[in-house]
């Protein structure tokens, strides 16, 4: 029998008396990251696609998709966060404001001499690590990247091509994060991780603010008319937390409903929401899922607080939700664009399609107000970052798609 979605409509006591800090996600903070990103060679806003035929078929008023497969030639959004956090670290080290350090100044001989060599270190399932390695190369600095067991050789090779020292280690993602922190302490590296913990919150916050560029672009492309619903995927919850923090800071009680999609095997945010506790609870184990970018079992505390207090719903998604989304976007209805969306990128489209078409989830659809008046934004966070795996799924049917009946 097919594994079903698990979900929680968020009506907790935290939503009635929210305490999560919104100030870091106001426009005046996020635009600092956008201004820096604009100075990086190759920067351009990624496309926002309108999918009118899919919207009609699913029964929503409008459907838009932000396609991050075009970001800096890296096929994923992750470089936005790592690049900004690395730039902010350099600016702070030099006791300068980030506005004084556009990319061309940051790579100048004068600045590099003052830095005297920096090694940035991170743990990744692929996209974040490649973004850190790419930015370190742009800045003419060094990068060390560790990947958890089960990581794709193709994603490792992509990181190595960026000039980083990188390897796959025999531990899950969260244990690899701890190992990276220990190695950085030993060798004087700078950890660039979007997982926040006590005593390590500044860089994760900068990473989240860096992701804000994606949403600033999206709202501009929507002519500043916000959607009614935003579907976001979550690993540790940094990206999802940024989206939630930004729209809540900008629109208050009129903010779009943010719906969080996680991989079933690594659904730490969903499990935390179900627990009803203020603090996030971890999910352990090997965390093996087709959604490699979401295979994280311990939440970013900053992101969790925002999602706990303001999000509309949490969905724990079997792998077949993601594969359904990949096939829908890769085989569009006549008149809609063809979109290559990877495993972690497509889970939001898969989830929306199931909620709108399956009779099993009609009550959830109704509670969330997903109907012919809804203007929905989904974000494809990655393209085919592992092309062979993408073809195995979309061409050859390696994994089944979620069936609505």
mmCIF file of C-alpha atoms in Angstrom:
data_model
loop_
_atom_site.group_PDB
_atom_site.id
_atom_site.type_symbol
_atom_site.label_atom_id
_atom_site.label_comp_id
_atom_site.label_asym_id
_atom_site.label_seq_id
_atom_site.Cartn_x
_atom_site.Cartn_y
_atom_site.Cartn_z
ATOM 1 C CA UNK A 1 0.000 0.000 0.000
ATOM 2 C CA UNK A 2 1.215 3.482 -0.840
ATOM 3 C CA UNK A 3 2.765 5.489 2.002
ATOM 4 C CA UNK A 4 0.543 8.471 2.761
ATOM 5 C CA UNK A 5 1.324 12.078 3.541
ATOM 6 C CA UNK A 6 1.431 13.082 7.171
ATOM 7 C CA UNK A 7 0.587 16.646 8.016
ATOM 8 C CA UNK A 8 -0.235 19.133 10.734
ATOM 9 C CA UNK A 9 -2.263 22.306 10.211
ATOM 10 C CA UNK A 10 -0.489 24.729 12.519
ATOM 11 C CA UNK A 11 -2.919 26.044 15.128
ATOM 12 C CA UNK A 12 -0.627 25.846 18.129
ATOM 13 C CA UNK A 13 -0.390 28.196 21.084
ATOM 14 C CA UNK A 14 2.788 29.579 19.491
ATOM 15 C CA UNK A 15 0.818 30.942 16.526
ATOM 16 C CA UNK A 16 -1.432 32.835 18.918
ATOM 17 C CA UNK A 17 1.462 34.403 20.848
ATOM 18 C CA UNK A 18 4.461 34.445 18.482
ATOM 19 C CA UNK A 19 7.865 35.376 19.872
ATOM 20 C CA UNK A 20 10.226 34.715 16.936
ATOM 21 C CA UNK A 21 12.348 37.705 15.945
ATOM 22 C CA UNK A 22 11.350 39.282 12.626
ATOM 23 C CA UNK A 23 13.748 42.245 12.484
ATOM 24 C CA UNK A 24 16.556 40.359 10.644
ATOM 25 C CA UNK A 25 14.117 39.560 7.821
ATOM 26 C CA UNK A 26 12.826 43.030 7.095
ATOM 27 C CA UNK A 27 13.452 44.493 3.661
ATOM 28 C CA UNK A 28 16.223 46.834 4.781
ATOM 29 C CA UNK A 29 18.254 43.855 6.023
ATOM 30 C CA UNK A 30 17.600 41.467 3.137
ATOM 31 C CA UNK A 31 18.326 44.072 0.481
ATOM 32 C CA UNK A 32 21.929 44.238 1.753
ATOM 33 C CA UNK A 33 22.401 40.682 0.489
ATOM 34 C CA UNK A 34 20.719 41.462 -2.824
ATOM 35 C CA UNK A 35 22.971 44.504 -3.291
ATOM 36 C CA UNK A 36 26.054 42.347 -2.684
ATOM 37 C CA UNK A 37 24.862 39.541 -4.968
ATOM 38 C CA UNK A 38 24.360 42.044 -7.764
ATOM 39 C CA UNK A 39 28.100 42.796 -7.709
ATOM 40 C CA UNK A 40 29.074 39.144 -8.350
ATOM 41 C CA UNK A 41 29.881 38.404 -12.022
ATOM 42 C CA UNK A 42 27.141 36.310 -13.576
ATOM 43 C CA UNK A 43 24.403 37.497 -11.240
ATOM 44 C CA UNK A 44 20.942 37.698 -12.786
ATOM 45 C CA UNK A 45 17.479 37.152 -11.313
ATOM 46 C CA UNK A 46 16.331 33.603 -11.944
ATOM 47 C CA UNK A 47 13.101 33.224 -13.937
ATOM 48 C CA UNK A 48 9.645 33.152 -12.425
ATOM 49 C CA UNK A 49 7.418 31.007 -14.626
ATOM 50 C CA UNK A 50 3.649 31.214 -14.926
ATOM 51 C CA UNK A 51 1.940 27.808 -15.263
ATOM 52 C CA UNK A 52 -1.650 28.620 -16.276
ATOM 53 C CA UNK A 53 -2.521 25.176 -17.639
ATOM 54 C CA UNK A 54 -1.292 23.337 -14.563
ATOM 55 C CA UNK A 55 -3.124 25.854 -12.361
ATOM 56 C CA UNK A 56 -6.347 25.175 -14.260
ATOM 57 C CA UNK A 57 -5.890 21.411 -14.069
ATOM 58 C CA UNK A 58 -5.202 21.519 -10.330
ATOM 59 C CA UNK A 59 -7.972 24.005 -9.586
ATOM 60 C CA UNK A 60 -6.044 27.001 -8.272
ATOM 61 C CA UNK A 61 -6.406 30.535 -9.596
ATOM 62 C CA UNK A 62 -2.756 31.167 -10.486
ATOM 63 C CA UNK A 63 0.427 29.136 -10.168
ATOM 64 C CA UNK A 64 3.947 30.557 -10.337
ATOM 65 C CA UNK A 65 7.264 28.729 -10.067
ATOM 66 C CA UNK A 66 10.622 30.300 -9.200
ATOM 67 C CA UNK A 67 13.263 28.279 -11.080
ATOM 68 C CA UNK A 68 16.612 28.234 -9.263
ATOM 69 C CA UNK A 69 18.263 25.909 -11.773
ATOM 70 C CA UNK A 70 19.639 29.056 -13.438
ATOM 71 C CA UNK A 71 21.475 30.436 -10.363
ATOM 72 C CA UNK A 72 25.128 31.304 -11.105
ATOM 73 C CA UNK A 73 25.424 28.275 -13.386
ATOM 74 C CA UNK A 74 25.277 26.024 -10.297
ATOM 75 C CA UNK A 75 21.716 24.734 -10.824
ATOM 76 C CA UNK A 76 20.658 25.547 -7.237
ATOM 77 C CA UNK A 77 19.846 28.468 -4.966
ATOM 78 C CA UNK A 78 22.234 27.531 -2.176
ATOM 79 C CA UNK A 79 25.124 29.754 -3.293
ATOM 80 C CA UNK A 80 23.055 32.800 -2.336
ATOM 81 C CA UNK A 81 23.330 31.989 1.354
ATOM 82 C CA UNK A 82 26.911 30.778 1.481
ATOM 83 C CA UNK A 83 28.229 33.624 -0.651
ATOM 84 C CA UNK A 84 26.619 36.309 1.482
ATOM 85 C CA UNK A 85 27.691 34.703 4.766
ATOM 86 C CA UNK A 86 31.285 34.427 3.542
ATOM 87 C CA UNK A 87 31.231 38.066 2.427
ATOM 88 C CA UNK A 88 29.781 39.179 5.756
ATOM 89 C CA UNK A 89 32.469 37.265 7.624
ATOM 90 C CA UNK A 90 35.172 39.010 5.600
ATOM 91 C CA UNK A 91 33.547 42.400 6.144
ATOM 92 C CA UNK A 92 33.319 41.824 9.898
ATOM 93 C CA UNK A 93 36.906 40.589 10.071
ATOM 94 C CA UNK A 94 38.041 43.793 8.343
ATOM 95 C CA UNK A 95 35.699 45.891 10.500
ATOM 96 C CA UNK A 96 33.971 47.219 7.392
ATOM 97 C CA UNK A 97 30.336 47.439 6.336
ATOM 98 C CA UNK A 98 29.281 44.995 3.637
ATOM 99 C CA UNK A 99 28.193 47.957 1.496
ATOM 100 C CA UNK A 100 31.874 49.004 1.356
ATOM 101 C CA UNK A 101 32.952 45.634 -0.009
ATOM 102 C CA UNK A 102 31.430 44.828 -3.370
ATOM 103 C CA UNK A 103 32.815 41.721 -5.030
ATOM 104 C CA UNK A 104 35.531 43.526 -7.036
ATOM 105 C CA UNK A 105 36.903 45.164 -3.886
ATOM 106 C CA UNK A 106 36.698 41.931 -1.905
ATOM 107 C CA UNK A 107 38.946 40.074 -4.358
ATOM 108 C CA UNK A 108 41.479 42.896 -4.660
ATOM 109 C CA UNK A 109 45.100 42.260 -3.760
ATOM 110 C CA UNK A 110 44.819 44.774 -0.914
ATOM 111 C CA UNK A 111 41.934 42.945 0.763
ATOM 112 C CA UNK A 112 43.412 39.503 0.147
ATOM 113 C CA UNK A 113 46.668 40.628 1.786
ATOM 114 C CA UNK A 114 44.762 41.794 4.859
ATOM 115 C CA UNK A 115 42.921 38.480 5.062
ATOM 116 C CA UNK A 116 46.096 36.412 4.766
ATOM 117 C CA UNK A 117 44.171 33.363 3.575
ATOM 118 C CA UNK A 118 40.828 32.028 4.827
ATOM 119 C CA UNK A 119 39.596 28.437 4.751
ATOM 120 C CA UNK A 120 35.828 28.009 4.762
ATOM 121 C CA UNK A 121 34.466 24.633 5.866
ATOM 122 C CA UNK A 122 31.025 23.092 5.568
ATOM 123 C CA UNK A 123 28.962 19.918 5.552
ATOM 124 C CA UNK A 124 26.627 19.360 2.634
ATOM 125 C CA UNK A 125 24.447 16.929 0.731
ATOM 126 C CA UNK A 126 25.669 18.659 -2.426
ATOM 127 C CA UNK A 127 24.234 22.043 -3.368
ATOM 128 C CA UNK A 128 25.306 24.092 -0.342
ATOM 129 C CA UNK A 129 28.821 22.668 -0.419
ATOM 130 C CA UNK A 130 29.210 23.385 -4.096
ATOM 131 C CA UNK A 131 28.035 26.947 -3.483
ATOM 132 C CA UNK A 132 30.599 27.429 -0.703
ATOM 133 C CA UNK A 133 33.358 25.886 -2.825
ATOM 134 C CA UNK A 134 32.371 28.061 -5.793
ATOM 135 C CA UNK A 135 32.368 31.260 -3.749
ATOM 136 C CA UNK A 136 35.677 30.406 -2.065
ATOM 137 C CA UNK A 137 37.180 30.029 -5.528
ATOM 138 C CA UNK A 138 35.681 33.353 -6.629
ATOM 139 C CA UNK A 139 37.198 35.013 -3.558
ATOM 140 C CA UNK A 140 40.546 33.225 -4.127
ATOM 141 C CA UNK A 141 40.284 31.524 -0.729
ATOM 142 C CA UNK A 142 40.094 27.852 0.275
ATOM 143 C CA UNK A 143 37.219 25.481 1.049
ATOM 144 C CA UNK A 144 36.910 22.130 2.815
ATOM 145 C CA UNK A 145 33.674 20.210 2.290
ATOM 146 C CA UNK A 146 32.414 17.045 3.974
ATOM 147 C CA UNK A 147 29.446 15.040 2.677
ATOM 148 C CA UNK A 148 27.401 12.438 4.600
ATOM 149 C CA UNK A 149 27.267 8.789 3.641
ATOM 150 C CA UNK A 150 24.999 8.048 0.736
ATOM 151 C CA UNK A 151 25.923 11.305 -1.015
ATOM 152 C CA UNK A 152 26.119 11.279 -4.793
ATOM 153 C CA UNK A 153 29.540 10.806 -6.396
ATOM 154 C CA UNK A 154 28.422 13.191 -9.134
ATOM 155 C CA UNK A 155 27.730 15.922 -6.564
ATOM 156 C CA UNK A 156 31.097 15.265 -4.899
ATOM 157 C CA UNK A 157 32.852 15.543 -8.249
ATOM 158 C CA UNK A 158 31.127 18.880 -8.901
ATOM 159 C CA UNK A 159 32.484 20.219 -5.595
ATOM 160 C CA UNK A 160 35.971 18.950 -6.354
ATOM 161 C CA UNK A 161 35.858 20.722 -9.716
ATOM 162 C CA UNK A 162 35.365 23.988 -7.833
ATOM 163 C CA UNK A 163 38.788 23.461 -6.254
ATOM 164 C CA UNK A 164 37.690 22.423 -2.761
ATOM 165 C CA UNK A 165 39.107 19.649 -0.617
ATOM 166 C CA UNK A 166 36.106 17.351 -0.306
ATOM 167 C CA UNK A 167 35.141 13.819 0.697
ATOM 168 C CA UNK A 168 32.186 11.626 1.644
ATOM 169 C CA UNK A 169 32.375 10.518 5.289
ATOM 170 C CA UNK A 170 30.805 7.487 6.947
ATOM 171 C CA UNK A 171 28.201 9.290 9.055
ATOM 172 C CA UNK A 172 24.837 10.972 8.640
ATOM 173 C CA UNK A 173 24.423 14.677 7.896
ATOM 174 C CA UNK A 174 24.045 15.910 11.456
ATOM 175 C CA UNK A 175 27.013 13.918 12.753
ATOM 176 C CA UNK A 176 29.063 15.238 9.831
ATOM 177 C CA UNK A 177 28.113 18.802 10.829
ATOM 178 C CA UNK A 178 29.481 18.157 14.324
ATOM 179 C CA UNK A 179 32.660 16.676 12.904
ATOM 180 C CA UNK A 180 33.144 19.688 10.637
ATOM 181 C CA UNK A 181 32.794 22.042 13.607
ATOM 182 C CA UNK A 182 35.403 20.051 15.519
ATOM 183 C CA UNK A 183 37.823 20.074 12.598
ATOM 184 C CA UNK A 184 37.321 23.800 12.107
ATOM 185 C CA UNK A 185 38.078 24.456 15.759
ATOM 186 C CA UNK A 186 41.260 22.410 15.460
ATOM 187 C CA UNK A 187 42.562 24.008 12.256
ATOM 188 C CA UNK A 188 41.174 27.532 12.460
ATOM 189 C CA UNK A 189 38.670 27.185 9.618
ATOM 190 C CA UNK A 190 35.484 29.252 9.337
ATOM 191 C CA UNK A 191 32.364 27.080 9.423
ATOM 192 C CA UNK A 192 29.708 28.133 6.888
ATOM 193 C CA UNK A 193 26.692 26.074 7.958
ATOM 194 C CA UNK A 194 22.999 26.885 7.818
ATOM 195 C CA UNK A 195 22.332 24.787 10.906
ATOM 196 C CA UNK A 196 22.261 27.060 13.965
ATOM 197 C CA UNK A 197 23.011 25.934 17.514
ATOM 198 C CA UNK A 198 23.863 27.642 20.811
ATOM 199 C CA UNK A 199 26.911 29.791 20.207
ATOM 200 C CA UNK A 200 26.743 29.427 16.432
ATOM 201 C CA UNK A 201 23.985 31.669 15.136
ATOM 202 C CA UNK A 202 25.564 34.630 13.326
ATOM 203 C CA UNK A 203 26.688 32.838 10.161
ATOM 204 C CA UNK A 204 23.458 30.788 9.859
ATOM 205 C CA UNK A 205 21.494 34.041 10.103
ATOM 206 C CA UNK A 206 23.629 35.603 7.351
ATOM 207 C CA UNK A 207 22.995 32.521 5.209
ATOM 208 C CA UNK A 208 19.248 32.908 5.729
ATOM 209 C CA UNK A 209 19.460 36.593 4.821
ATOM 210 C CA UNK A 210 21.407 35.635 1.700
ATOM 211 C CA UNK A 211 18.537 33.399 0.623
ATOM 212 C CA UNK A 212 16.330 36.481 0.846
ATOM 213 C CA UNK A 213 17.550 37.585 -2.582
ATOM 214 C CA UNK A 214 15.410 34.817 -4.086
ATOM 215 C CA UNK A 215 12.253 36.170 -2.454
ATOM 216 C CA UNK A 216 13.019 39.811 -3.228
ATOM 217 C CA UNK A 217 13.372 38.810 -6.877
ATOM 218 C CA UNK A 218 10.149 36.791 -6.742
ATOM 219 C CA UNK A 219 8.071 39.633 -5.342
ATOM 220 C CA UNK A 220 9.488 42.049 -7.897
ATOM 221 C CA UNK A 221 8.609 39.571 -10.652
ATOM 222 C CA UNK A 222 5.084 39.348 -9.210
ATOM 223 C CA UNK A 223 4.907 43.172 -9.401
ATOM 224 C CA UNK A 224 4.841 43.341 -5.590
ATOM 225 C CA UNK A 225 1.488 41.534 -5.458
ATOM 226 C CA UNK A 226 2.102 38.739 -2.951
ATOM 227 C CA UNK A 227 0.764 35.225 -3.496
ATOM 228 C CA UNK A 228 -1.831 33.804 -1.143
ATOM 229 C CA UNK A 229 0.190 30.609 -0.553
ATOM 230 C CA UNK A 230 3.880 29.733 -0.714
ATOM 231 C CA UNK A 231 5.036 26.097 -0.736
ATOM 232 C CA UNK A 232 8.598 25.746 0.603
ATOM 233 C CA UNK A 233 10.820 22.728 1.115
ATOM 234 C CA UNK A 234 12.799 22.316 4.308
ATOM 235 C CA UNK A 235 15.889 20.446 5.405
ATOM 236 C CA UNK A 236 17.146 22.201 8.532
ATOM 237 C CA UNK A 237 14.579 24.932 7.871
ATOM 238 C CA UNK A 238 16.883 27.853 7.063
ATOM 239 C CA UNK A 239 15.358 28.596 3.673
ATOM 240 C CA UNK A 240 11.792 27.951 4.817
ATOM 241 C CA UNK A 241 12.379 30.069 7.902
ATOM 242 C CA UNK A 242 13.677 32.931 5.779
ATOM 243 C CA UNK A 243 10.588 32.810 3.562
ATOM 244 C CA UNK A 244 8.344 32.790 6.618
ATOM 245 C CA UNK A 245 10.249 35.561 8.354
ATOM 246 C CA UNK A 246 10.316 37.769 5.267
ATOM 247 C CA UNK A 247 6.627 37.565 4.375
ATOM 248 C CA UNK A 248 5.544 37.948 7.999
ATOM 249 C CA UNK A 249 7.765 40.999 8.471
ATOM 250 C CA UNK A 250 6.500 42.496 5.217
ATOM 251 C CA UNK A 251 2.778 41.708 5.372
ATOM 252 C CA UNK A 252 1.900 40.899 8.972
ATOM 253 C CA UNK A 253 -1.499 39.236 9.356
ATOM 254 C CA UNK A 254 -2.033 39.525 5.591
ATOM 255 C CA UNK A 255 1.069 37.430 4.870
ATOM 256 C CA UNK A 256 0.812 34.511 2.447
ATOM 257 C CA UNK A 257 0.254 31.116 4.032
ATOM 258 C CA UNK A 258 3.578 29.273 4.145
ATOM 259 C CA UNK A 259 3.272 25.489 3.727
ATOM 260 C CA UNK A 260 6.362 23.463 4.625
ATOM 261 C CA UNK A 261 7.309 20.241 2.808
ATOM 262 C CA UNK A 262 9.890 17.841 4.269
ATOM 263 C CA UNK A 263 11.249 14.425 3.376
ATOM 264 C CA UNK A 264 9.489 11.734 5.420
ATOM 265 C CA UNK A 265 12.716 10.183 6.688
ATOM 266 C CA UNK A 266 14.098 13.564 7.889
ATOM 267 C CA UNK A 267 10.959 15.405 8.993
ATOM 268 C CA UNK A 268 12.369 17.124 12.067
ATOM 269 C CA UNK A 269 10.177 20.223 11.675
ATOM 270 C CA UNK A 270 6.977 18.213 11.284
ATOM 271 C CA UNK A 271 7.889 16.020 14.251
ATOM 272 C CA UNK A 272 8.749 19.110 16.291
ATOM 273 C CA UNK A 273 5.406 20.701 15.436
ATOM 274 C CA UNK A 274 3.537 17.525 16.384
ATOM 275 C CA UNK A 275 5.357 17.429 19.730
ATOM 276 C CA UNK A 276 3.916 20.817 20.657
ATOM 277 C CA UNK A 277 7.154 21.812 22.363
ATOM 278 C CA UNK A 278 8.935 25.141 22.051
ATOM 279 C CA UNK A 279 12.259 23.559 21.151
ATOM 280 C CA UNK A 280 12.822 21.529 18.007
ATOM 281 C CA UNK A 281 13.349 17.804 18.394
ATOM 282 C CA UNK A 282 15.864 15.891 16.254
ATOM 283 C CA UNK A 283 15.269 12.960 13.931
ATOM 284 C CA UNK A 284 18.129 10.444 13.840
ATOM 285 C CA UNK A 285 19.183 7.540 11.657
ATOM 286 C CA UNK A 286 20.736 7.280 8.220
ATOM 287 C CA UNK A 287 18.319 9.851 6.684
ATOM 288 C CA UNK A 288 18.428 8.179 3.266
ATOM 289 C CA UNK A 289 15.919 9.840 0.955
ATOM 290 C CA UNK A 290 15.816 10.697 -2.742
ATOM 291 C CA UNK A 291 15.521 14.322 -1.575
ATOM 292 C CA UNK A 292 19.221 14.542 -0.727
ATOM 293 C CA UNK A 293 19.115 18.270 -0.105
ATOM 294 C CA UNK A 294 16.472 17.798 2.592
ATOM 295 C CA UNK A 295 18.164 14.897 4.406
ATOM 296 C CA UNK A 296 18.757 16.809 7.640
ATOM 297 C CA UNK A 297 17.468 15.609 10.984
ATOM 298 C CA UNK A 298 18.188 18.580 13.247
ATOM 299 C CA UNK A 299 16.506 21.936 12.745
ATOM 300 C CA UNK A 300 18.083 25.368 12.525
ATOM 301 C CA UNK A 301 16.821 26.966 15.744
ATOM 302 C CA UNK A 302 16.246 30.361 14.094
ATOM 303 C CA UNK A 303 14.233 28.857 11.255
ATOM 304 C CA UNK A 304 12.292 26.561 13.570
ATOM 305 C CA UNK A 305 11.160 29.432 15.805
ATOM 306 C CA UNK A 306 9.805 31.332 12.799
ATOM 307 C CA UNK A 307 8.022 28.315 11.334
ATOM 308 C CA UNK A 308 6.676 27.227 14.723
ATOM 309 C CA UNK A 309 5.144 30.666 15.310
ATOM 310 C CA UNK A 310 3.867 31.634 11.859
ATOM 311 C CA UNK A 311 3.642 28.770 9.341
ATOM 312 C CA UNK A 312 0.310 27.460 8.096
ATOM 313 C CA UNK A 313 1.145 23.746 7.878
ATOM 314 C CA UNK A 314 3.856 21.088 7.951
ATOM 315 C CA UNK A 315 3.817 18.135 5.548
ATOM 316 C CA UNK A 316 5.962 15.022 5.845
ATOM 317 C CA UNK A 317 6.375 13.723 2.299
ATOM 318 C CA UNK A 318 7.324 10.248 1.038
ATOM 319 C CA UNK A 319 9.859 10.212 -1.797
ATOM 320 C CA UNK A 320 7.069 9.553 -4.288
ATOM 321 C CA UNK A 321 5.792 13.113 -3.739
ATOM 322 C CA UNK A 322 9.069 14.506 -5.086
ATOM 323 C CA UNK A 323 9.219 12.140 -8.054
ATOM 324 C CA UNK A 324 5.657 13.071 -8.981
ATOM 325 C CA UNK A 325 6.655 16.734 -8.980
ATOM 326 C CA UNK A 326 9.712 16.045 -11.140
ATOM 327 C CA UNK A 327 7.603 14.281 -13.753
ATOM 328 C CA UNK A 328 4.838 16.918 -13.755
ATOM 329 C CA UNK A 329 7.311 19.755 -14.370
ATOM 330 C CA UNK A 330 9.402 17.762 -16.839
ATOM 331 C CA UNK A 331 6.330 16.804 -18.894
ATOM 332 C CA UNK A 332 4.262 19.997 -18.959
ATOM 333 C CA UNK A 333 0.750 20.557 -20.220
ATOM 334 C CA UNK A 334 0.521 22.311 -23.617
ATOM 335 C CA UNK A 335 1.254 26.006 -23.159
ATOM 336 C CA UNK A 336 3.192 25.642 -19.888
ATOM 337 C CA UNK A 337 7.009 25.830 -19.781
ATOM 338 C CA UNK A 338 9.231 22.773 -19.534
ATOM 339 C CA UNK A 339 11.055 22.867 -16.184
ATOM 340 C CA UNK A 340 13.876 20.609 -15.045
ATOM 341 C CA UNK A 341 13.450 20.319 -11.301
ATOM 342 C CA UNK A 342 15.529 18.006 -9.148
ATOM 343 C CA UNK A 343 14.429 15.764 -6.319
ATOM 344 C CA UNK A 344 14.448 18.409 -3.581
ATOM 345 C CA UNK A 345 13.251 21.128 -5.932
ATOM 346 C CA UNK A 346 10.108 19.381 -7.136
ATOM 347 C CA UNK A 347 8.603 18.179 -3.854
ATOM 348 C CA UNK A 348 6.565 21.385 -3.491
ATOM 349 C CA UNK A 349 4.903 20.952 -6.896
ATOM 350 C CA UNK A 350 4.276 17.295 -6.120
ATOM 351 C CA UNK A 351 2.682 18.211 -2.796
ATOM 352 C CA UNK A 352 0.451 20.881 -4.323
ATOM 353 C CA UNK A 353 -0.753 18.466 -7.008
ATOM 354 C CA UNK A 354 -1.657 15.810 -4.456
ATOM 355 C CA UNK A 355 -3.489 18.218 -2.162
ATOM 356 C CA UNK A 356 -5.540 19.556 -5.071
ATOM 357 C CA UNK A 357 -6.338 16.226 -6.745
ATOM 358 C CA UNK A 358 -6.535 13.509 -4.110
ATOM 359 C CA UNK A 359 -9.864 13.009 -2.305
ATOM 360 C CA UNK A 360 -7.887 11.799 0.723
ATOM 361 C CA UNK A 361 -6.640 15.323 1.498
ATOM 362 C CA UNK A 362 -9.753 17.401 0.795
ATOM 363 C CA UNK A 363 -10.033 18.564 4.407
ATOM 364 C CA UNK A 364 -6.431 19.791 4.428
ATOM 365 C CA UNK A 365 -6.988 21.605 1.128
ATOM 366 C CA UNK A 366 -10.106 23.269 2.524
ATOM 367 C CA UNK A 367 -8.452 24.292 5.797
ATOM 368 C CA UNK A 368 -5.602 25.905 3.886
ATOM 369 C CA UNK A 369 -7.918 27.758 1.515
ATOM 370 C CA UNK A 370 -6.465 26.148 -1.590
ATOM 371 C CA UNK A 371 -9.149 26.800 -4.172
ATOM 372 C CA UNK A 372 -9.890 28.679 -7.382
ATOM 373 C CA UNK A 373 -9.007 31.974 -5.675
ATOM 374 C CA UNK A 374 -5.548 30.874 -4.548
ATOM 375 C CA UNK A 375 -2.431 32.459 -6.086
ATOM 376 C CA UNK A 376 0.294 29.916 -5.372
ATOM 377 C CA UNK A 377 4.067 30.282 -5.490
ATOM 378 C CA UNK A 378 6.244 27.173 -5.500
ATOM 379 C CA UNK A 379 10.026 27.321 -5.528
ATOM 380 C CA UNK A 380 12.101 24.826 -7.450
ATOM 381 C CA UNK A 381 15.277 25.099 -5.410
ATOM 382 C CA UNK A 382 17.388 22.967 -7.745
ATOM 383 C CA UNK A 383 17.603 21.622 -11.263
ATOM 384 C CA UNK A 384 19.251 18.343 -12.203
ATOM 385 C CA UNK A 385 22.246 18.736 -9.876
ATOM 386 C CA UNK A 386 22.709 14.979 -10.288
ATOM 387 C CA UNK A 387 21.809 14.530 -13.993
ATOM 388 C CA UNK A 388 22.176 10.765 -14.017
ATOM 389 C CA UNK A 389 19.812 10.363 -11.065
ATOM 390 C CA UNK A 390 17.376 12.800 -12.649
ATOM 391 C CA UNK A 391 17.230 10.699 -15.831
ATOM 392 C CA UNK A 392 16.950 7.479 -13.849
ATOM 393 C CA UNK A 393 13.825 8.866 -12.189
ATOM 394 C CA UNK A 394 12.168 10.849 -14.983
ATOM 395 C CA UNK A 395 13.196 8.762 -17.985
ATOM 396 C CA UNK A 396 13.485 5.279 -16.569
ATOM 397 C CA UNK A 397 11.022 5.268 -13.672
ATOM 398 C CA UNK A 398 13.556 4.364 -11.001
ATOM 399 C CA UNK A 399 11.090 5.351 -8.260
ATOM 400 C CA UNK A 400 7.285 5.448 -8.448
ATOM 401 C CA UNK A 401 5.238 8.637 -8.360
ATOM 402 C CA UNK A 402 2.648 9.293 -5.697
ATOM 403 C CA UNK A 403 -0.754 8.254 -7.012
ATOM 404 C CA UNK A 404 -3.732 10.312 -5.979
ATOM 405 C CA UNK A 405 -6.233 7.475 -5.608
#
